[in-house]
Amino acid sequence: MTFADKVKCARRVLNLSQEKFAILLGVSFATVNRLENSHAVPSYATVLKFEDLCRQNKIEFSKDAD
């Protein structure tokens, strides 16, 4: 599963718009859009925030899907 797929999945599980998801991650709407469409590589800080958000909401991704 790509990072783009994980972002899409997490956002849908949380039932959030790209704009609201961006606020939670501390990035712009455009960044979330680019991440979901594989047009951007996330910064290390964004990856850490994303992982923390997933952990807090008990969103897990299969290890073998990486």
N, CA, C and O atoms as a Tripos MOL2 file, in Angstrom:
@<TRIPOS>MOLECULE
protein
  264   263    66     0     0
PROTEIN
NO_CHARGES

@<TRIPOS>ATOM
      1 N           0.8470   -1.1700    0.0000 N.3       1 MET1
      2 CA          0.0000    0.0000    0.0000 C.3       1 MET1
      3 C           0.8980    1.2400    0.0000 C.2       1 MET1
      4 O           1.7910    1.3710    0.8370 O.2       1 MET1
      5 N           0.6550    2.1190   -0.9220 N.am      2 THR2
      6 CA          1.4570    3.3390   -1.0190 C.3       2 THR2
      7 C           1.0320    4.3450    0.0540 C.2       2 THR2
      8 O          -0.0280    4.2060    0.6630 O.2       2 THR2
      9 N           1.8660    5.3510    0.2720 N.am      3 PHE3
     10 CA          1.5030    6.3910    1.2290 C.3       3 PHE3
     11 C           0.2250    7.0890    0.7550 C.2       3 PHE3
     12 O          -0.6270    7.4410    1.5710 O.2       3 PHE3
     13 N           0.0890    7.2890   -0.5470 N.am      4 ALA4
     14 CA         -1.1190    7.9120   -1.1050 C.3       4 ALA4
     15 C          -2.3590    7.0990   -0.7330 C.2       4 ALA4
     16 O          -3.3760    7.6610   -0.3280 O.2       4 ALA4
     17 N          -2.2710    5.7830   -0.8720 N.am      5 ASP5
     18 CA         -3.3950    4.9100   -0.5190 C.3       5 ASP5
     19 C          -3.7110    4.9960    0.9720 C.2       5 ASP5
     20 O          -4.8780    4.9980    1.3640 O.2       5 ASP5
     21 N          -2.6780    5.0680    1.7940 N.am      6 LYS6
     22 CA         -2.8780    5.1600    3.2450 C.3       6 LYS6
     23 C          -3.5690    6.4640    3.6150 C.2       6 LYS6
     24 O          -4.4580    6.4780    4.4670 O.2       6 LYS6
     25 N          -3.1630    7.5620    2.9780 N.am      7 VAL7
     26 CA         -3.7840    8.8560    3.2550 C.3       7 VAL7
     27 C          -5.2610    8.8150    2.8640 C.2       7 VAL7
     28 O          -6.1210    9.2400    3.6350 O.2       7 VAL7
     29 N          -5.5520    8.3070    1.6780 N.am      8 LYS8
     30 CA         -6.9440    8.2000    1.2180 C.3       8 LYS8
     31 C          -7.7600    7.3480    2.1770 C.2       8 LYS8
     32 O          -8.8690    7.7190    2.5610 O.2       8 LYS8
     33 N          -7.2130    6.2200    2.5550 N.am      9 CYS9
     34 CA         -7.9050    5.2890    3.4430 C.3       9 CYS9
     35 C          -8.1810    5.9260    4.8010 C.2       9 CYS9
     36 O          -9.3080    5.8730    5.2930 O.2       9 CYS9
     37 N          -7.1740    6.5190    5.4020 N.am     10 ALA10
     38 CA         -7.3310    7.1310    6.7210 C.3      10 ALA10
     39 C          -8.3590    8.2580    6.6750 C.2      10 ALA10
     40 O          -9.1920    8.3800    7.5730 O.2      10 ALA10
     41 N          -8.3000    9.0630    5.6480 N.am     11 ARG11
     42 CA         -9.2400   10.1810    5.5290 C.3      11 ARG11
     43 C         -10.6690    9.6740    5.3940 C.2      11 ARG11
     44 O         -11.5940   10.2500    5.9670 O.2      11 ARG11
     45 N         -10.8460    8.6100    4.6460 N.am     12 ARG12
     46 CA        -12.1930    8.0440    4.4690 C.3      12 ARG12
     47 C         -12.6900    7.3890    5.7540 C.2      12 ARG12
     48 O         -13.8650    7.5140    6.1000 O.2      12 ARG12
     49 N         -11.8050    6.6930    6.4620 N.am     13 VAL13
     50 CA        -12.1830    6.0760    7.7420 C.3      13 VAL13
     51 C         -12.6520    7.1560    8.7210 C.2      13 VAL13
     52 O         -13.6210    6.9630    9.4560 O.2      13 VAL13
     53 N         -11.9570    8.2850    8.7200 N.am     14 LEU14
     54 CA        -12.3100    9.3840    9.6130 C.3      14 LEU14
     55 C         -13.4630   10.2370    9.0780 C.2      14 LEU14
     56 O         -13.9680   11.1240    9.7660 O.2      14 LEU14
     57 N         -13.8670    9.9520    7.8400 N.am     15 ASN15
     58 CA        -14.9650   10.6570    7.1880 C.3      15 ASN15
     59 C         -14.7210   12.1730    7.1710 C.2      15 ASN15
     60 O         -15.5760   12.9650    7.5660 O.2      15 ASN15
     61 N         -13.5310   12.5420    6.7030 N.am     16 LEU16
     62 CA        -13.1410   13.9510    6.6520 C.3      16 LEU16
     63 C         -12.8770   14.3960    5.2220 C.2      16 LEU16
     64 O         -12.4400   13.6130    4.3790 O.2      16 LEU16
     65 N         -13.1500   15.6550    4.9720 N.am     17 SER17
     66 CA        -12.7820   16.2410    3.6820 C.3      17 SER17
     67 C         -11.2610   16.3960    3.6480 C.2      17 SER17
     68 O         -10.5940   16.3190    4.6800 O.2      17 SER17
     69 N         -10.7300   16.6140    2.4570 N.am     18 GLN18
     70 CA         -9.2930   16.8530    2.3550 C.3      18 GLN18
     71 C          -8.9000   18.0820    3.1600 C.2      18 GLN18
     72 O          -7.8290   18.1130    3.7660 O.2      18 GLN18
     73 N          -9.7580   19.0890    3.1700 N.am     19 GLU19
     74 CA         -9.4670   20.3160    3.8970 C.3      19 GLU19
     75 C          -9.3910   20.0720    5.4060 C.2      19 GLU19
     76 O          -8.4660   20.5530    6.0620 O.2      19 GLU19
     77 N         -10.3390   19.3420    5.9550 N.am     20 LYS20
     78 CA        -10.3350   19.0710    7.3980 C.3      20 LYS20
     79 C          -9.1970   18.1270    7.7800 C.2      20 LYS20
     80 O          -8.6060   18.2590    8.8510 O.2      20 LYS20
     81 N          -8.8990   17.1850    6.9080 N.am     21 PHE21
     82 CA         -7.7840   16.2740    7.1590 C.3      21 PHE21
     83 C          -6.4690   17.0520    7.1550 C.2      21 PHE21
     84 O          -5.5750   16.7850    7.9580 O.2      21 PHE21
     85 N          -6.3660   18.0050    6.2500 N.am     22 ALA22
     86 CA         -5.1600   18.8390    6.1680 C.3      22 ALA22
     87 C          -4.9490   19.6100    7.4650 C.2      22 ALA22
     88 O          -3.8220   19.7280    7.9430 O.2      22 ALA22
     89 N          -6.0220   20.1270    8.0270 N.am     23 ILE23
     90 CA         -5.9160   20.8610    9.2890 C.3      23 ILE23
     91 C          -5.3580   19.9590   10.3860 C.2      23 ILE23
     92 O          -4.5050   20.3850   11.1640 O.2      23 ILE23
     93 N          -5.8310   18.7230   10.4520 N.am     24 LEU24
     94 CA         -5.3340   17.7870   11.4650 C.3      24 LEU24
     95 C          -3.8440   17.4950   11.2910 C.2      24 LEU24
     96 O          -3.1180   17.3120   12.2680 O.2      24 LEU24
     97 N          -3.3990   17.4550   10.0320 N.am     25 LEU25
     98 CA         -1.9870   17.1650    9.7610 C.3      25 LEU25
     99 C          -1.1130   18.4160    9.8130 C.2      25 LEU25
    100 O           0.1140   18.3220    9.8470 O.2      25 LEU25
    101 N          -1.7420   19.5740    9.8190 N.am     26 GLY26
    102 CA         -0.9720   20.8130    9.8300 C.3      26 GLY26
    103 C          -0.3560   21.1380    8.4840 C.2      26 GLY26
    104 O           0.7190   21.7340    8.4040 O.2      26 GLY26
    105 N          -1.0540   20.7360    7.4200 N.am     27 VAL27
    106 CA         -0.6010   21.0190    6.0540 C.3      27 VAL27
    107 C          -1.7500   21.6790    5.3040 C.2      27 VAL27
    108 O          -2.8520   21.8120    5.8360 O.2      27 VAL27
    109 N          -1.4940   22.0840    4.0900 N.am     28 SER28
    110 CA         -2.5440   22.7110    3.2850 C.3      28 SER28
    111 C          -3.4190   21.6560    2.6100 C.2      28 SER28
    112 O          -3.0400   20.4920    2.4750 O.2      28 SER28
    113 N          -4.5970   22.1060    2.1940 N.am     29 PHE29
    114 CA         -5.4860   21.2460    1.4160 C.3      29 PHE29
    115 C          -4.7590   20.7310    0.1720 C.2      29 PHE29
    116 O          -4.8670   19.5570   -0.1800 O.2      29 PHE29
    117 N          -4.0190   21.6250   -0.4850 N.am     30 ALA30
    118 CA         -3.3060   21.2540   -1.7090 C.3      30 ALA30
    119 C          -2.2990   20.1410   -1.4410 C.2      30 ALA30
    120 O          -2.1020   19.2630   -2.2810 O.2      30 ALA30
    121 N          -1.6680   20.1760   -0.2820 N.am     31 THR31
    122 CA         -0.7020   19.1290    0.0610 C.3      31 THR31
    123 C          -1.4000   17.7790    0.1970 C.2      31 THR31
    124 O          -0.9030   16.7740   -0.3110 O.2      31 THR31
    125 N          -2.5340   17.7450    0.8700 N.am     32 VAL32
    126 CA         -3.2800   16.4870    1.0030 C.3      32 VAL32
    127 C          -3.6920   15.9890   -0.3800 C.2      32 VAL32
    128 O          -3.5810   14.8000   -0.6780 O.2      32 VAL32
    129 N          -4.1590   16.8920   -1.2060 N.am     33 ASN33
    130 CA         -4.5590   16.5090   -2.5540 C.3      33 ASN33
    131 C          -3.3830   15.9260   -3.3250 C.2      33 ASN33
    132 O          -3.5270   14.8990   -3.9880 O.2      33 ASN33
    133 N          -2.2290   16.5660   -3.2450 N.am     34 ARG34
    134 CA         -1.0320   16.0750   -3.9460 C.3      34 ARG34
    135 C          -0.5700   14.7340   -3.3800 C.2      34 ARG34
    136 O          -0.1520   13.8520   -4.1300 O.2      34 ARG34
    137 N          -0.6450   14.5820   -2.0610 N.am     35 LEU35
    138 CA         -0.2440   13.3150   -1.4420 C.3      35 LEU35
    139 C          -1.1550   12.1760   -1.9030 C.2      35 LEU35
    140 O          -0.6800   11.0900   -2.2350 O.2      35 LEU35
    141 N          -2.4630   12.4290   -1.9210 N.am     36 GLU36
    142 CA         -3.4150   11.3990   -2.3340 C.3      36 GLU36
    143 C          -3.2500   11.0160   -3.8000 C.2      36 GLU36
    144 O          -3.5620    9.8910   -4.1890 O.2      36 GLU36
    145 N          -2.7710   11.9300   -4.5960 N.am     37 ASN37
    146 CA         -2.6010   11.6610   -6.0230 C.3      37 ASN37
    147 C          -1.1570   11.3310   -6.4020 C.2      37 ASN37
    148 O          -0.8060   11.3060   -7.5820 O.2      37 ASN37
    149 N          -0.3270   11.0770   -5.3920 N.am     38 SER38
    150 CA          1.0900   10.7260   -5.5870 C.3      38 SER38
    151 C           1.8650   11.7820   -6.3690 C.2      38 SER38
    152 O           2.7810   11.4610   -7.1260 O.2      38 SER38
    153 N           1.4890   13.0430   -6.1780 N.am     39 HIS39
    154 CA          2.1930   14.1310   -6.8470 C.3      39 HIS39
    155 C           3.1460   14.8530   -5.9070 C.2      39 HIS39
    156 O           3.7610   15.8540   -6.2760 O.2      39 HIS39
    157 N           3.2620   14.3340   -4.6850 N.am     40 ALA40
    158 CA          4.1670   14.9370   -3.7050 C.3      40 ALA40
    159 C           4.6900   13.8510   -2.7810 C.2      40 ALA40
    160 O           4.0450   12.8240   -2.5670 O.2      40 ALA40
    161 N           5.8610   14.1020   -2.2460 N.am     41 VAL41
    162 CA          6.4590   13.2100   -1.2500 C.3      41 VAL41
    163 C           6.3050   13.9030    0.1010 C.2      41 VAL41
    164 O           6.6740   15.0680    0.2440 O.2      41 VAL41
    165 N           5.7640   13.1990    1.0910 N.am     42 PRO42
    166 CA          5.5420   13.8540    2.3830 C.3      42 PRO42
    167 C           6.8540   14.1530    3.0940 C.2      42 PRO42
    168 O           7.8380   13.4250    2.9620 O.2      42 PRO42
    169 N           6.8400   15.2330    3.8440 N.am     43 SER43
    170 CA          8.0030   15.5350    4.6780 C.3      43 SER43
    171 C           8.0260   14.5470    5.8340 C.2      43 SER43
    172 O           7.0260   13.8960    6.1360 O.2      43 SER43
    173 N           9.1710   14.4490    6.4670 N.am     44 TYR44
    174 CA          9.3080   13.5560    7.6220 C.3      44 TYR44
    175 C           8.3180   13.9510    8.7160 C.2      44 TYR44
    176 O           7.7030   13.0870    9.3410 O.2      44 TYR44
    177 N           8.1630   15.2560    8.9470 N.am     45 ALA45
    178 CA          7.2350   15.7490    9.9710 C.3      45 ALA45
    179 C           5.8000   15.3490    9.6340 C.2      45 ALA45
    180 O           5.0370   14.9790   10.5270 O.2      45 ALA45
    181 N           5.4300   15.4190    8.3710 N.am     46 THR46
    182 CA          4.0770   15.0440    7.9580 C.3      46 THR46
    183 C           3.8510   13.5480    8.1600 C.2      46 THR46
    184 O           2.7810   13.1370    8.6080 O.2      46 THR46
    185 N           4.8440   12.7420    7.8360 N.am     47 VAL47
    186 CA          4.7230   11.2960    8.0500 C.3      47 VAL47
    187 C           4.5190   10.9980    9.5370 C.2      47 VAL47
    188 O           3.6810   10.1740    9.9010 O.2      47 VAL47
    189 N           5.2860   11.6710   10.3860 N.am     48 LEU48
    190 CA          5.1400   11.4490   11.8330 C.3      48 LEU48
    191 C           3.7560   11.8620   12.3240 C.2      48 LEU48
    192 O           3.1460   11.1520   13.1230 O.2      48 LEU48
    193 N           3.2610   12.9980   11.8560 N.am     49 LYS49
    194 CA          1.9210   13.4530   12.2410 C.3      49 LYS49
    195 C           0.8570   12.4810   11.7460 C.2      49 LYS49
    196 O          -0.1000   12.1730   12.4570 O.2      49 LYS49
    197 N           1.0380   12.0020   10.5170 N.am     50 PHE50
    198 CA          0.0900   11.0510    9.9440 C.3      50 PHE50
    199 C           0.0740    9.7630   10.7690 C.2      50 PHE50
    200 O          -0.9970    9.2570   11.1060 O.2      50 PHE50
    201 N           1.2410    9.2360   11.0930 N.am     51 GLU51
    202 CA          1.3160    8.0040   11.8800 C.3      51 GLU51
    203 C           0.6950    8.1960   13.2590 C.2      51 GLU51
    204 O           0.0150    7.3030   13.7630 O.2      51 GLU51
    205 N           0.9240    9.3570   13.8720 N.am     52 ASP52
    206 CA          0.3470    9.6440   15.1780 C.3      52 ASP52
    207 C          -1.1760    9.7340   15.0870 C.2      52 ASP52
    208 O          -1.8830    9.2040   15.9440 O.2      52 ASP52
    209 N          -1.6750   10.3980   14.0610 N.am     53 LEU53
    210 CA         -3.1130   10.5100   13.8480 C.3      53 LEU53
    211 C          -3.7470    9.1280   13.6780 C.2      53 LEU53
    212 O          -4.8040    8.8480   14.2430 O.2      53 LEU53
    213 N          -3.0980    8.2770   12.9030 N.am     54 CYS54
    214 CA         -3.6020    6.9170   12.7010 C.3      54 CYS54
    215 C          -3.5820    6.1310   14.0090 C.2      54 CYS54
    216 O          -4.5320    5.4140   14.3240 O.2      54 CYS54
    217 N          -2.5090    6.2690   14.7570 N.am     55 ARG55
    218 CA         -2.3930    5.5700   16.0410 C.3      55 ARG55
    219 C          -3.5050    6.0170   16.9970 C.2      55 ARG55
    220 O          -4.1450    5.1840   17.6390 O.2      55 ARG55
    221 N          -3.7320    7.3160   17.0880 N.am     56 GLN56
    222 CA         -4.7620    7.8570   17.9740 C.3      56 GLN56
    223 C          -6.1580    7.3660   17.6080 C.2      56 GLN56
    224 O          -7.0170    7.2080   18.4760 O.2      56 GLN56
    225 N          -6.3760    7.1280   16.3260 N.am     57 ASN57
    226 CA         -7.6900    6.7030   15.8460 C.3      57 ASN57
    227 C          -7.7600    5.2040   15.5480 C.2      57 ASN57
    228 O          -8.7210    4.7210   14.9490 O.2      57 ASN57
    229 N          -6.7370    4.4890   15.9720 N.am     58 LYS58
    230 CA         -6.6620    3.0230   15.8080 C.3      58 LYS58
    231 C          -6.8320    2.5850   14.3610 C.2      58 LYS58
    232 O          -7.5110    1.6000   14.0690 O.2      58 LYS58
    233 N          -6.2060    3.3320   13.4630 N.am     59 ILE59
    234 CA         -6.1980    2.9820   12.0440 C.3      59 ILE59
    235 C          -4.8970    2.2470   11.7800 C.2      59 ILE59
    236 O          -3.8120    2.7980   11.9660 O.2      59 ILE59
    237 N          -5.0120    1.0070   11.3490 N.am     60 GLU60
    238 CA         -3.8250    0.1960   11.0990 C.3      60 GLU60
    239 C          -3.8020   -0.2570    9.6470 C.2      60 GLU60
    240 O          -4.8410   -0.4720    9.0220 O.2      60 GLU60
    241 N          -2.5990   -0.3940    9.1360 N.am     61 PHE61
    242 CA         -2.3940   -0.8600    7.7760 C.3      61 PHE61
    243 C          -1.6070   -2.1510    7.8390 C.2      61 PHE61
    244 O          -0.6620   -2.2710    8.6190 O.2      61 PHE61
    245 N          -1.9810   -3.0930    7.0450 N.am     62 SER62
    246 CA         -1.3180   -4.3860    7.0260 C.3      62 SER62
    247 C           0.1600   -4.2350    6.7050 C.2      62 SER62
    248 O           0.5290   -3.5000    5.7880 O.2      62 SER62
    249 N           1.0040   -4.9260    7.4560 N.am     63 LYS63
    250 CA          2.4480   -4.8550    7.2400 C.3      63 LYS63
    251 C           2.8260   -5.4310    5.8770 C.2      63 LYS63
    252 O           3.7230   -4.9110    5.2130 O.2      63 LYS63
    253 N           2.1540   -6.4920    5.4590 N.am     64 ASP64
    254 CA          2.4990   -7.1320    4.1820 C.3      64 ASP64
    255 C           2.0000   -6.3430    2.9830 C.2      64 ASP64
    256 O           2.3200   -6.6880    1.8450 O.2      64 ASP64
    257 N           1.2180   -5.2890    3.2140 N.am     65 ALA65
    258 CA          0.7160   -4.4850    2.1140 C.3      65 ALA65
    259 C           1.6740   -3.3790    1.7210 C.2      65 ALA65
    260 O           1.4290   -2.6700    0.7460 O.2      65 ALA65
    261 N           2.7800   -3.2140    2.4730 N.am     66 ASP66
    262 CA          3.7360   -2.1380    2.1900 C.3      66 ASP66
    263 C           4.5550   -2.4160    0.9820 C.2      66 ASP66
    264 O           5.4050   -1.6060    0.6130 O.2      66 ASP66
@<TRIPOS>BOND
     1     1     2 1
     2     2     3 1
     3     3     4 2
     4     3     5 am
     5     5     6 1
     6     6     7 1
     7     7     8 2
     8     7     9 am
     9     9    10 1
    10    10    11 1
    11    11    12 2
    12    11    13 am
    13    13    14 1
    14    14    15 1
    15    15    16 2
    16    15    17 am
    17    17    18 1
    18    18    19 1
    19    19    20 2
    20    19    21 am
    21    21    22 1
    22    22    23 1
    23    23    24 2
    24    23    25 am
    25    25    26 1
    26    26    27 1
    27    27    28 2
    28    27    29 am
    29    29    30 1
    30    30    31 1
    31    31    32 2
    32    31    33 am
    33    33    34 1
    34    34    35 1
    35    35    36 2
    36    35    37 am
    37    37    38 1
    38    38    39 1
    39    39    40 2
    40    39    41 am
    41    41    42 1
    42    42    43 1
    43    43    44 2
    44    43    45 am
    45    45    46 1
    46    46    47 1
    47    47    48 2
    48    47    49 am
    49    49    50 1
    50    50    51 1
    51    51    52 2
    52    51    53 am
    53    53    54 1
    54    54    55 1
    55    55    56 2
    56    55    57 am
    57    57    58 1
    58    58    59 1
    59    59    60 2
    60    59    61 am
    61    61    62 1
    62    62    63 1
    63    63    64 2
    64    63    65 am
    65    65    66 1
    66    66    67 1
    67    67    68 2
    68    67    69 am
    69    69    70 1
    70    70    71 1
    71    71    72 2
    72    71    73 am
    73    73    74 1
    74    74    75 1
    75    75    76 2
    76    75    77 am
    77    77    78 1
    78    78    79 1
    79    79    80 2
    80    79    81 am
    81    81    82 1
    82    82    83 1
    83    83    84 2
    84    83    85 am
    85    85    86 1
    86    86    87 1
    87    87    88 2
    88    87    89 am
    89    89    90 1
    90    90    91 1
    91    91    92 2
    92    91    93 am
    93    93    94 1
    94    94    95 1
    95    95    96 2
    96    95    97 am
    97    97    98 1
    98    98    99 1
    99    99   100 2
   100    99   101 am
   101   101   102 1
   102   102   103 1
   103   103   104 2
   104   103   105 am
   105   105   106 1
   106   106   107 1
   107   107   108 2
   108   107   109 am
   109   109   110 1
   110   110   111 1
   111   111   112 2
   112   111   113 am
   113   113   114 1
   114   114   115 1
   115   115   116 2
   116   115   117 am
   117   117   118 1
   118   118   119 1
   119   119   120 2
   120   119   121 am
   121   121   122 1
   122   122   123 1
   123   123   124 2
   124   123   125 am
   125   125   126 1
   126   126   127 1
   127   127   128 2
   128   127   129 am
   129   129   130 1
   130   130   131 1
   131   131   132 2
   132   131   133 am
   133   133   134 1
   134   134   135 1
   135   135   136 2
   136   135   137 am
   137   137   138 1
   138   138   139 1
   139   139   140 2
   140   139   141 am
   141   141   142 1
   142   142   143 1
   143   143   144 2
   144   143   145 am
   145   145   146 1
   146   146   147 1
   147   147   148 2
   148   147   149 am
   149   149   150 1
   150   150   151 1
   151   151   152 2
   152   151   153 am
   153   153   154 1
   154   154   155 1
   155   155   156 2
   156   155   157 am
   157   157   158 1
   158   158   159 1
   159   159   160 2
   160   159   161 am
   161   161   162 1
   162   162   163 1
   163   163   164 2
   164   163   165 am
   165   165   166 1
   166   166   167 1
   167   167   168 2
   168   167   169 am
   169   169   170 1
   170   170   171 1
   171   171   172 2
   172   171   173 am
   173   173   174 1
   174   174   175 1
   175   175   176 2
   176   175   177 am
   177   177   178 1
   178   178   179 1
   179   179   180 2
   180   179   181 am
   181   181   182 1
   182   182   183 1
   183   183   184 2
   184   183   185 am
   185   185   186 1
   186   186   187 1
   187   187   188 2
   188   187   189 am
   189   189   190 1
   190   190   191 1
   191   191   192 2
   192   191   193 am
   193   193   194 1
   194   194   195 1
   195   195   196 2
   196   195   197 am
   197   197   198 1
   198   198   199 1
   199   199   200 2
   200   199   201 am
   201   201   202 1
   202   202   203 1
   203   203   204 2
   204   203   205 am
   205   205   206 1
   206   206   207 1
   207   207   208 2
   208   207   209 am
   209   209   210 1
   210   210   211 1
   211   211   212 2
   212   211   213 am
   213   213   214 1
   214   214   215 1
   215   215   216 2
   216   215   217 am
   217   217   218 1
   218   218   219 1
   219   219   220 2
   220   219   221 am
   221   221   222 1
   222   222   223 1
   223   223   224 2
   224   223   225 am
   225   225   226 1
   226   226   227 1
   227   227   228 2
   228   227   229 am
   229   229   230 1
   230   230   231 1
   231   231   232 2
   232   231   233 am
   233   233   234 1
   234   234   235 1
   235   235   236 2
   236   235   237 am
   237   237   238 1
   238   238   239 1
   239   239   240 2
   240   239   241 am
   241   241   242 1
   242   242   243 1
   243   243   244 2
   244   243   245 am
   245   245   246 1
   246   246   247 1
   247   247   248 2
   248   247   249 am
   249   249   250 1
   250   250   251 1
   251   251   252 2
   252   251   253 am
   253   253   254 1
   254   254   255 1
   255   255   256 2
   256   255   257 am
   257   257   258 1
   258   258   259 1
   259   259   260 2
   260   259   261 am
   261   261   262 1
   262   262   263 1
   263   263   264 2
@<TRIPOS>SUBSTRUCTURE
     1 MET1         2 RESIDUE 1 A MET
     2 THR2         6 RESIDUE 1 A THR
     3 PHE3        10 RESIDUE 1 A PHE
     4 ALA4        14 RESIDUE 1 A ALA
     5 ASP5        18 RESIDUE 1 A ASP
     6 LYS6        22 RESIDUE 1 A LYS
     7 VAL7        26 RESIDUE 1 A VAL
     8 LYS8        30 RESIDUE 1 A LYS
     9 CYS9        34 RESIDUE 1 A CYS
    10 ALA10       38 RESIDUE 1 A ALA
    11 ARG11       42 RESIDUE 1 A ARG
    12 ARG12       46 RESIDUE 1 A ARG
    13 VAL13       50 RESIDUE 1 A VAL
    14 LEU14       54 RESIDUE 1 A LEU
    15 ASN15       58 RESIDUE 1 A ASN
    16 LEU16       62 RESIDUE 1 A LEU
    17 SER17       66 RESIDUE 1 A SER
    18 GLN18       70 RESIDUE 1 A GLN
    19 GLU19       74 RESIDUE 1 A GLU
    20 LYS20       78 RESIDUE 1 A LYS
    21 PHE21       82 RESIDUE 1 A PHE
    22 ALA22       86 RESIDUE 1 A ALA
    23 ILE23       90 RESIDUE 1 A ILE
    24 LEU24       94 RESIDUE 1 A LEU
    25 LEU25       98 RESIDUE 1 A LEU
    26 GLY26      102 RESIDUE 1 A GLY
    27 VAL27      106 RESIDUE 1 A VAL
    28 SER28      110 RESIDUE 1 A SER
    29 PHE29      114 RESIDUE 1 A PHE
    30 ALA30      118 RESIDUE 1 A ALA
    31 THR31      122 RESIDUE 1 A THR
    32 VAL32      126 RESIDUE 1 A VAL
    33 ASN33      130 RESIDUE 1 A ASN
    34 ARG34      134 RESIDUE 1 A ARG
    35 LEU35      138 RESIDUE 1 A LEU
    36 GLU36      142 RESIDUE 1 A GLU
    37 ASN37      146 RESIDUE 1 A ASN
    38 SER38      150 RESIDUE 1 A SER
    39 HIS39      154 RESIDUE 1 A HIS
    40 ALA40      158 RESIDUE 1 A ALA
    41 VAL41      162 RESIDUE 1 A VAL
    42 PRO42      166 RESIDUE 1 A PRO
    43 SER43      170 RESIDUE 1 A SER
    44 TYR44      174 RESIDUE 1 A TYR
    45 ALA45      178 RESIDUE 1 A ALA
    46 THR46      182 RESIDUE 1 A THR
    47 VAL47      186 RESIDUE 1 A VAL
    48 LEU48      190 RESIDUE 1 A LEU
    49 LYS49      194 RESIDUE 1 A LYS
    50 PHE50      198 RESIDUE 1 A PHE
    51 GLU51      202 RESIDUE 1 A GLU
    52 ASP52      206 RESIDUE 1 A ASP
    53 LEU53      210 RESIDUE 1 A LEU
    54 CYS54      214 RESIDUE 1 A CYS
    55 ARG55      218 RESIDUE 1 A ARG
    56 GLN56      222 RESIDUE 1 A GLN
    57 ASN57      226 RESIDUE 1 A ASN
    58 LYS58      230 RESIDUE 1 A LYS
    59 ILE59      234 RESIDUE 1 A ILE
    60 GLU60      238 RESIDUE 1 A GLU
    61 PHE61      242 RESIDUE 1 A PHE
    62 SER62      246 RESIDUE 1 A SER
    63 LYS63      250 RESIDUE 1 A LYS
    64 ASP64      254 RESIDUE 1 A ASP
    65 ALA65      258 RESIDUE 1 A ALA
    66 ASP66      262 RESIDUE 1 A ASP
